[in-house]
Amino acid sequence: MATKIPITKSDLVEILRGEDARSIMYRDGEIIMDPAIDEARIGIVCYGSVIVWRISPNGRRVATAPLVKGDWFENVFPTAISDRTVIEADGPATIAWFSIPSFRRLTNRNPSFLLELLHRQALRISKVEQRTSQIALENVETSVALEILQMAEGKGETDLHVTHEELAQRLGTVRESVSLAVTKLRNAGALAPSNHRKRLISILNPAKLRRVVWTQITAA
């Protein structure tokens, strides 16, 4: 009888090891996958979070997606784009790796698990579409508020250790615009004062931060 795999359980690593996965722990900032040179395989985030970066030929980095526990990524379907894509640990992270044959055996034995993975993929696409619409509005303050909310959701905490430059890279904008947006959000009471700590952005009032995003969406 097929074993259902509840990917929300804390013992996800042990469950996937039992399904032929090989788990590896990564440090903050460590490259997890570089499709240009890595073997074809599939990874599932078991602990922590990772960032998918798009790197243009001139070296500019833009974050395209944050991945959290239960999300998956692959190096199976090559793309024709010129930009390079890499996946990097956003803090300590544990990834369960599957070869293509072992992943095929896993999904054949556990069709409900495959459906869950597809569901999470659909949610990721929805978030990308939401971010694209925000960028199209050309409102950096809204984009910064949305990115901070999504980062806090992914990490499960309201204190984020991130610089304005790093936020700018995630959003494909410049640091000065992000700094101005963060200042506005602090003055509005959505974010806590900096207290001269450059790498700390703290959410003071999540409801106000969400209101910034919602107001811009409904006004579009």
PDB file of C-alpha atoms in Angstrom:
ATOM      1  CA  MET A   1       0.000   0.000   0.000  1.00  0.00           C
ATOM      2  CA  ALA A   2       1.343   3.425  -0.873  1.00  0.00           C
ATOM      3  CA  THR A   3       2.512   5.587   1.978  1.00  0.00           C
ATOM      4  CA  LYS A   4       1.074   9.084   2.135  1.00  0.00           C
ATOM      5  CA  ILE A   5       3.736  11.713   2.746  1.00  0.00           C
ATOM      6  CA  PRO A   6       2.436  14.680   4.762  1.00  0.00           C
ATOM      7  CA  ILE A   7       4.968  17.319   3.769  1.00  0.00           C
ATOM      8  CA  THR A   8       3.917  19.649   6.572  1.00  0.00           C
ATOM      9  CA  LYS A   9       5.244  17.321   9.293  1.00  0.00           C
ATOM     10  CA  SER A  10       8.445  18.177  11.142  1.00  0.00           C
ATOM     11  CA  ASP A  11      10.032  14.818  10.261  1.00  0.00           C
ATOM     12  CA  LEU A  12      10.007  15.518   6.542  1.00  0.00           C
ATOM     13  CA  VAL A  13      13.714  14.754   6.215  1.00  0.00           C
ATOM     14  CA  GLU A  14      13.367  11.270   7.710  1.00  0.00           C
ATOM     15  CA  ILE A  15      10.280  10.524   5.617  1.00  0.00           C
ATOM     16  CA  LEU A  16      12.010  11.462   2.383  1.00  0.00           C
ATOM     17  CA  ARG A  17      15.160   9.566   3.331  1.00  0.00           C
ATOM     18  CA  GLY A  18      12.936   6.519   3.531  1.00  0.00           C
ATOM     19  CA  GLU A  19      11.839   7.284  -0.009  1.00  0.00           C
ATOM     20  CA  ASP A  20      15.394   7.164  -1.446  1.00  0.00           C
ATOM     21  CA  ALA A  21      16.226  10.851  -0.940  1.00  0.00           C
ATOM     22  CA  ARG A  22      19.690  12.070   0.037  1.00  0.00           C
ATOM     23  CA  SER A  23      19.518  15.012   2.446  1.00  0.00           C
ATOM     24  CA  ILE A  24      22.184  17.731   2.601  1.00  0.00           C
ATOM     25  CA  MET A  25      22.487  20.721   4.954  1.00  0.00           C
ATOM     26  CA  TYR A  26      23.570  24.106   3.533  1.00  0.00           C
ATOM     27  CA  ARG A  27      24.918  27.275   5.132  1.00  0.00           C
ATOM     28  CA  ASP A  28      23.465  30.752   4.650  1.00  0.00           C
ATOM     29  CA  GLY A  29      24.411  32.048   1.191  1.00  0.00           C
ATOM     30  CA  GLU A  30      25.682  28.694  -0.072  1.00  0.00           C
ATOM     31  CA  ILE A  31      24.844  27.778  -3.670  1.00  0.00           C
ATOM     32  CA  ILE A  32      22.432  24.826  -3.666  1.00  0.00           C
ATOM     33  CA  MET A  33      21.931  24.342  -7.380  1.00  0.00           C
ATOM     34  CA  ASP A  34      23.473  25.774 -10.515  1.00  0.00           C
ATOM     35  CA  PRO A  35      21.637  24.252 -13.497  1.00  0.00           C
ATOM     36  CA  ALA A  36      24.473  25.268 -15.821  1.00  0.00           C
ATOM     37  CA  ILE A  37      26.838  22.733 -14.253  1.00  0.00           C
ATOM     38  CA  ASP A  38      24.800  20.450 -11.948  1.00  0.00           C
ATOM     39  CA  GLU A  39      23.504  17.004 -12.763  1.00  0.00           C
ATOM     40  CA  ALA A  40      19.804  16.553 -13.476  1.00  0.00           C
ATOM     41  CA  ARG A  41      18.000  16.116 -10.153  1.00  0.00           C
ATOM     42  CA  ILE A  42      15.067  17.317  -8.056  1.00  0.00           C
ATOM     43  CA  GLY A  43      15.271  18.973  -4.643  1.00  0.00           C
ATOM     44  CA  ILE A  44      12.647  19.423  -1.921  1.00  0.00           C
ATOM     45  CA  VAL A  45      13.120  22.017   0.829  1.00  0.00           C
ATOM     46  CA  CYS A  46      12.878  20.251   4.193  1.00  0.00           C
ATOM     47  CA  TYR A  47      14.110  23.014   6.484  1.00  0.00           C
ATOM     48  CA  GLY A  48      14.749  26.740   6.114  1.00  0.00           C
ATOM     49  CA  SER A  49      14.264  28.644   2.879  1.00  0.00           C
ATOM     50  CA  VAL A  50      16.092  29.214  -0.405  1.00  0.00           C
ATOM     51  CA  ILE A  51      16.116  31.915  -3.074  1.00  0.00           C
ATOM     52  CA  VAL A  52      15.996  31.448  -6.838  1.00  0.00           C
ATOM     53  CA  TRP A  53      18.237  34.045  -8.477  1.00  0.00           C
ATOM     54  CA  ARG A  54      18.261  35.067 -12.149  1.00  0.00           C
ATOM     55  CA  ILE A  55      21.706  36.356 -13.170  1.00  0.00           C
ATOM     56  CA  SER A  56      21.960  38.323 -16.392  1.00  0.00           C
ATOM     57  CA  PRO A  57      25.017  38.157 -18.710  1.00  0.00           C
ATOM     58  CA  ASN A  58      26.261  41.447 -17.201  1.00  0.00           C
ATOM     59  CA  GLY A  59      26.122  39.954 -13.690  1.00  0.00           C
ATOM     60  CA  ARG A  60      22.979  41.671 -12.382  1.00  0.00           C
ATOM     61  CA  ARG A  61      21.115  39.515  -9.841  1.00  0.00           C
ATOM     62  CA  VAL A  62      17.330  39.512  -9.431  1.00  0.00           C
ATOM     63  CA  ALA A  63      15.448  37.200  -7.069  1.00  0.00           C
ATOM     64  CA  THR A  64      12.589  35.466  -8.857  1.00  0.00           C
ATOM     65  CA  ALA A  65      11.151  33.241  -6.107  1.00  0.00           C
ATOM     66  CA  PRO A  66      11.547  32.368  -2.424  1.00  0.00           C
ATOM     67  CA  LEU A  67      11.090  28.655  -1.644  1.00  0.00           C
ATOM     68  CA  VAL A  68      10.160  27.309   1.798  1.00  0.00           C
ATOM     69  CA  LYS A  69       9.517  23.937   3.421  1.00  0.00           C
ATOM     70  CA  GLY A  70       7.687  21.586   1.073  1.00  0.00           C
ATOM     71  CA  ASP A  71       8.532  23.556  -2.087  1.00  0.00           C
ATOM     72  CA  TRP A  72      10.520  21.826  -4.807  1.00  0.00           C
ATOM     73  CA  PHE A  73      12.800  22.747  -7.675  1.00  0.00           C
ATOM     74  CA  GLU A  74      14.445  20.851 -10.500  1.00  0.00           C
ATOM     75  CA  ASN A  75      17.245  20.762 -13.017  1.00  0.00           C
ATOM     76  CA  VAL A  76      15.418  18.497 -15.423  1.00  0.00           C
ATOM     77  CA  PHE A  77      13.888  20.778 -18.062  1.00  0.00           C
ATOM     78  CA  PRO A  78      16.522  23.037 -19.680  1.00  0.00           C
ATOM     79  CA  THR A  79      15.461  26.520 -20.743  1.00  0.00           C
ATOM     80  CA  ALA A  80      16.573  28.565 -23.719  1.00  0.00           C
ATOM     81  CA  ILE A  81      17.032  31.859 -21.843  1.00  0.00           C
ATOM     82  CA  SER A  82      20.445  33.525 -21.806  1.00  0.00           C
ATOM     83  CA  ASP A  83      20.259  34.486 -18.138  1.00  0.00           C
ATOM     84  CA  ARG A  84      21.765  32.073 -15.633  1.00  0.00           C
ATOM     85  CA  THR A  85      19.621  30.791 -12.767  1.00  0.00           C
ATOM     86  CA  VAL A  86      21.060  29.660  -9.436  1.00  0.00           C
ATOM     87  CA  ILE A  87      19.450  28.604  -6.167  1.00  0.00           C
ATOM     88  CA  GLU A  88      20.988  29.822  -2.914  1.00  0.00           C
ATOM     89  CA  ALA A  89      20.340  29.084   0.771  1.00  0.00           C
ATOM     90  CA  ASP A  90      18.551  31.979   2.495  1.00  0.00           C
ATOM     91  CA  GLY A  91      19.825  31.034   5.946  1.00  0.00           C
ATOM     92  CA  PRO A  92      20.558  27.468   7.104  1.00  0.00           C
ATOM     93  CA  ALA A  93      18.619  25.018   4.927  1.00  0.00           C
ATOM     94  CA  THR A  94      18.218  21.272   4.421  1.00  0.00           C
ATOM     95  CA  ILE A  95      17.401  19.866   0.985  1.00  0.00           C
ATOM     96  CA  ALA A  96      16.273  16.327   0.136  1.00  0.00           C
ATOM     97  CA  TRP A  97      17.681  15.349  -3.254  1.00  0.00           C
ATOM     98  CA  PHE A  98      16.177  12.851  -5.688  1.00  0.00           C
ATOM     99  CA  SER A  99      17.607  11.476  -8.886  1.00  0.00           C
ATOM    100  CA  ILE A 100      15.091  11.339 -11.721  1.00  0.00           C
ATOM    101  CA  PRO A 101      14.510   7.551 -11.383  1.00  0.00           C
ATOM    102  CA  SER A 102      14.068   7.753  -7.590  1.00  0.00           C
ATOM    103  CA  PHE A 103      11.671  10.704  -7.898  1.00  0.00           C
ATOM    104  CA  ARG A 104       9.666   8.787 -10.495  1.00  0.00           C
ATOM    105  CA  ARG A 105       9.415   5.809  -8.125  1.00  0.00           C
ATOM    106  CA  LEU A 106       8.364   8.132  -5.296  1.00  0.00           C
ATOM    107  CA  THR A 107       5.528   9.735  -7.249  1.00  0.00           C
ATOM    108  CA  ASN A 108       4.366   6.413  -8.673  1.00  0.00           C
ATOM    109  CA  ARG A 109       4.068   5.007  -5.143  1.00  0.00           C
ATOM    110  CA  ASN A 110       2.567   8.195  -3.716  1.00  0.00           C
ATOM    111  CA  PRO A 111       0.300   9.988  -6.218  1.00  0.00           C
ATOM    112  CA  SER A 112      -1.128  12.164  -3.429  1.00  0.00           C
ATOM    113  CA  PHE A 113       2.376  13.491  -2.766  1.00  0.00           C
ATOM    114  CA  LEU A 114       2.749  14.478  -6.426  1.00  0.00           C
ATOM    115  CA  LEU A 115      -0.583  16.332  -6.261  1.00  0.00           C
ATOM    116  CA  GLU A 116       0.609  18.209  -3.182  1.00  0.00           C
ATOM    117  CA  LEU A 117       3.817  19.237  -4.944  1.00  0.00           C
ATOM    118  CA  LEU A 118       1.847  20.455  -7.954  1.00  0.00           C
ATOM    119  CA  HIS A 119      -0.446  22.407  -5.644  1.00  0.00           C
ATOM    120  CA  ARG A 120       2.540  24.161  -4.059  1.00  0.00           C
ATOM    121  CA  GLN A 121       3.931  24.877  -7.513  1.00  0.00           C
ATOM    122  CA  ALA A 122       0.641  26.550  -8.448  1.00  0.00           C
ATOM    123  CA  LEU A 123       0.852  28.704  -5.314  1.00  0.00           C
ATOM    124  CA  ARG A 124       4.383  29.733  -6.260  1.00  0.00           C
ATOM    125  CA  ILE A 125       3.239  30.750  -9.748  1.00  0.00           C
ATOM    126  CA  SER A 126       0.433  32.768  -8.199  1.00  0.00           C
ATOM    127  CA  LYS A 127       2.928  34.640  -5.999  1.00  0.00           C
ATOM    128  CA  VAL A 128       5.144  35.360  -9.020  1.00  0.00           C
ATOM    129  CA  GLU A 129       2.146  36.775 -10.881  1.00  0.00           C
ATOM    130  CA  GLN A 130       1.277  38.898  -7.866  1.00  0.00           C
ATOM    131  CA  ARG A 131       4.804  40.267  -7.680  1.00  0.00           C
ATOM    132  CA  THR A 132       4.831  40.950 -11.424  1.00  0.00           C
ATOM    133  CA  SER A 133       1.627  42.954 -11.131  1.00  0.00           C
ATOM    134  CA  GLN A 134       3.101  44.966  -8.264  1.00  0.00           C
ATOM    135  CA  ILE A 135       6.251  45.771 -10.211  1.00  0.00           C
ATOM    136  CA  ALA A 136       4.067  46.776 -13.155  1.00  0.00           C
ATOM    137  CA  LEU A 137       2.423  49.340 -10.870  1.00  0.00           C
ATOM    138  CA  GLU A 138       5.882  50.925 -10.465  1.00  0.00           C
ATOM    139  CA  ASN A 139       5.289  51.530  -6.774  1.00  0.00           C
ATOM    140  CA  VAL A 140       8.490  50.630  -4.948  1.00  0.00           C
ATOM    141  CA  GLU A 141       6.934  51.151  -1.535  1.00  0.00           C
ATOM    142  CA  THR A 142       4.264  48.566  -2.297  1.00  0.00           C
ATOM    143  CA  SER A 143       6.784  46.140  -3.751  1.00  0.00           C
ATOM    144  CA  VAL A 144       9.034  46.500  -0.690  1.00  0.00           C
ATOM    145  CA  ALA A 145       6.076  45.957   1.659  1.00  0.00           C
ATOM    146  CA  LEU A 146       5.027  42.837  -0.261  1.00  0.00           C
ATOM    147  CA  GLU A 147       8.588  41.442  -0.300  1.00  0.00           C
ATOM    148  CA  ILE A 148       8.989  41.986   3.457  1.00  0.00           C
ATOM    149  CA  LEU A 149       5.662  40.277   4.126  1.00  0.00           C
ATOM    150  CA  GLN A 150       6.605  37.295   1.952  1.00  0.00           C
ATOM    151  CA  MET A 151      10.042  36.998   3.560  1.00  0.00           C
ATOM    152  CA  ALA A 152       8.500  37.108   7.039  1.00  0.00           C
ATOM    153  CA  GLU A 153       5.985  34.434   6.032  1.00  0.00           C
ATOM    154  CA  GLY A 154       8.719  32.207   4.620  1.00  0.00           C
ATOM    155  CA  LYS A 155      10.959  32.539   7.683  1.00  0.00           C
ATOM    156  CA  GLY A 156       8.145  32.449  10.230  1.00  0.00           C
ATOM    157  CA  GLU A 157       9.396  35.555  12.042  1.00  0.00           C
ATOM    158  CA  THR A 158       8.945  39.328  11.982  1.00  0.00           C
ATOM    159  CA  ASP A 159      12.636  40.266  12.401  1.00  0.00           C
ATOM    160  CA  LEU A 160      14.461  40.048   9.066  1.00  0.00           C
ATOM    161  CA  HIS A 161      18.243  40.293   8.790  1.00  0.00           C
ATOM    162  CA  VAL A 162      18.505  41.843   5.344  1.00  0.00           C
ATOM    163  CA  THR A 163      20.109  44.988   3.922  1.00  0.00           C
ATOM    164  CA  HIS A 164      18.451  47.529   1.675  1.00  0.00           C
ATOM    165  CA  GLU A 165      20.835  46.463  -1.096  1.00  0.00           C
ATOM    166  CA  GLU A 166      19.739  42.838  -0.736  1.00  0.00           C
ATOM    167  CA  LEU A 167      16.076  43.895  -0.898  1.00  0.00           C
ATOM    168  CA  ALA A 168      16.845  45.923  -4.008  1.00  0.00           C
ATOM    169  CA  GLN A 169      18.424  42.884  -5.667  1.00  0.00           C
ATOM    170  CA  ARG A 170      15.373  40.792  -4.852  1.00  0.00           C
ATOM    171  CA  LEU A 171      13.098  43.389  -6.449  1.00  0.00           C
ATOM    172  CA  GLY A 172      15.276  44.386  -9.405  1.00  0.00           C
ATOM    173  CA  THR A 173      15.501  48.025  -8.331  1.00  0.00           C
ATOM    174  CA  VAL A 174      18.111  50.319  -6.743  1.00  0.00           C
ATOM    175  CA  ARG A 175      19.077  50.604  -3.078  1.00  0.00           C
ATOM    176  CA  GLU A 176      18.128  54.288  -2.830  1.00  0.00           C
ATOM    177  CA  SER A 177      14.524  53.547  -3.820  1.00  0.00           C
ATOM    178  CA  VAL A 178      14.291  50.725  -1.272  1.00  0.00           C
ATOM    179  CA  SER A 179      15.771  52.915   1.490  1.00  0.00           C
ATOM    180  CA  LEU A 180      13.204  55.627   0.788  1.00  0.00           C
ATOM    181  CA  ALA A 181      10.372  53.072   0.824  1.00  0.00           C
ATOM    182  CA  VAL A 182      11.572  51.542   4.104  1.00  0.00           C
ATOM    183  CA  THR A 183      11.734  55.022   5.670  1.00  0.00           C
ATOM    184  CA  LYS A 184       8.146  55.718   4.567  1.00  0.00           C
ATOM    185  CA  LEU A 185       6.969  52.390   5.994  1.00  0.00           C
ATOM    186  CA  ARG A 186       8.729  53.151   9.293  1.00  0.00           C
ATOM    187  CA  ASN A 187       7.186  56.613   9.458  1.00  0.00           C
ATOM    188  CA  ALA A 188       3.781  55.047   8.822  1.00  0.00           C
ATOM    189  CA  GLY A 189       4.243  52.717  11.795  1.00  0.00           C
ATOM    190  CA  ALA A 190       4.317  49.533   9.712  1.00  0.00           C
ATOM    191  CA  LEU A 191       8.010  48.855  10.387  1.00  0.00           C
ATOM    192  CA  ALA A 192       9.917  49.382  13.622  1.00  0.00           C
ATOM    193  CA  PRO A 193      12.615  52.093  13.871  1.00  0.00           C
ATOM    194  CA  SER A 194      16.058  50.980  12.741  1.00  0.00           C
ATOM    195  CA  ASN A 195      17.867  51.728  16.033  1.00  0.00           C
ATOM    196  CA  HIS A 196      20.995  52.035  13.856  1.00  0.00           C
ATOM    197  CA  ARG A 197      21.019  48.309  13.015  1.00  0.00           C
ATOM    198  CA  LYS A 198      21.657  48.140   9.274  1.00  0.00           C
ATOM    199  CA  ARG A 199      20.855  44.454   8.798  1.00  0.00           C
ATOM    200  CA  LEU A 200      17.586  44.383  10.717  1.00  0.00           C
ATOM    201  CA  ILE A 201      14.119  45.177   9.399  1.00  0.00           C
ATOM    202  CA  SER A 202      11.381  44.474  11.937  1.00  0.00           C
ATOM    203  CA  ILE A 203       7.655  44.399  11.224  1.00  0.00           C
ATOM    204  CA  LEU A 204       5.939  46.514  13.874  1.00  0.00           C
ATOM    205  CA  ASN A 205       2.373  46.330  12.587  1.00  0.00           C
ATOM    206  CA  PRO A 206       1.630  43.539  10.044  1.00  0.00           C
ATOM    207  CA  ALA A 207      -1.892  44.883   9.452  1.00  0.00           C
ATOM    208  CA  LYS A 208      -0.532  48.286   8.363  1.00  0.00           C
ATOM    209  CA  LEU A 209       2.026  46.623   6.122  1.00  0.00           C
ATOM    210  CA  ARG A 210      -0.679  44.523   4.443  1.00  0.00           C
ATOM    211  CA  ARG A 211      -2.831  47.638   4.075  1.00  0.00           C
ATOM    212  CA  VAL A 212      -0.089  49.302   2.017  1.00  0.00           C
ATOM    213  CA  VAL A 213      -0.168  46.375  -0.416  1.00  0.00           C
ATOM    214  CA  TRP A 214      -3.937  46.030  -0.486  1.00  0.00           C
ATOM    215  CA  THR A 215      -4.551  49.749  -1.024  1.00  0.00           C
ATOM    216  CA  GLN A 216      -2.309  49.794  -4.093  1.00  0.00           C
ATOM    217  CA  ILE A 217      -3.861  46.620  -5.552  1.00  0.00           C
ATOM    218  CA  THR A 218      -7.429  47.876  -5.181  1.00  0.00           C
ATOM    219  CA  ALA A 219      -6.467  51.269  -6.620  1.00  0.00           C
ATOM    220  CA  ALA A 220      -4.983  49.718  -9.766  1.00  0.00           C
TER     221      ALA A 220
END
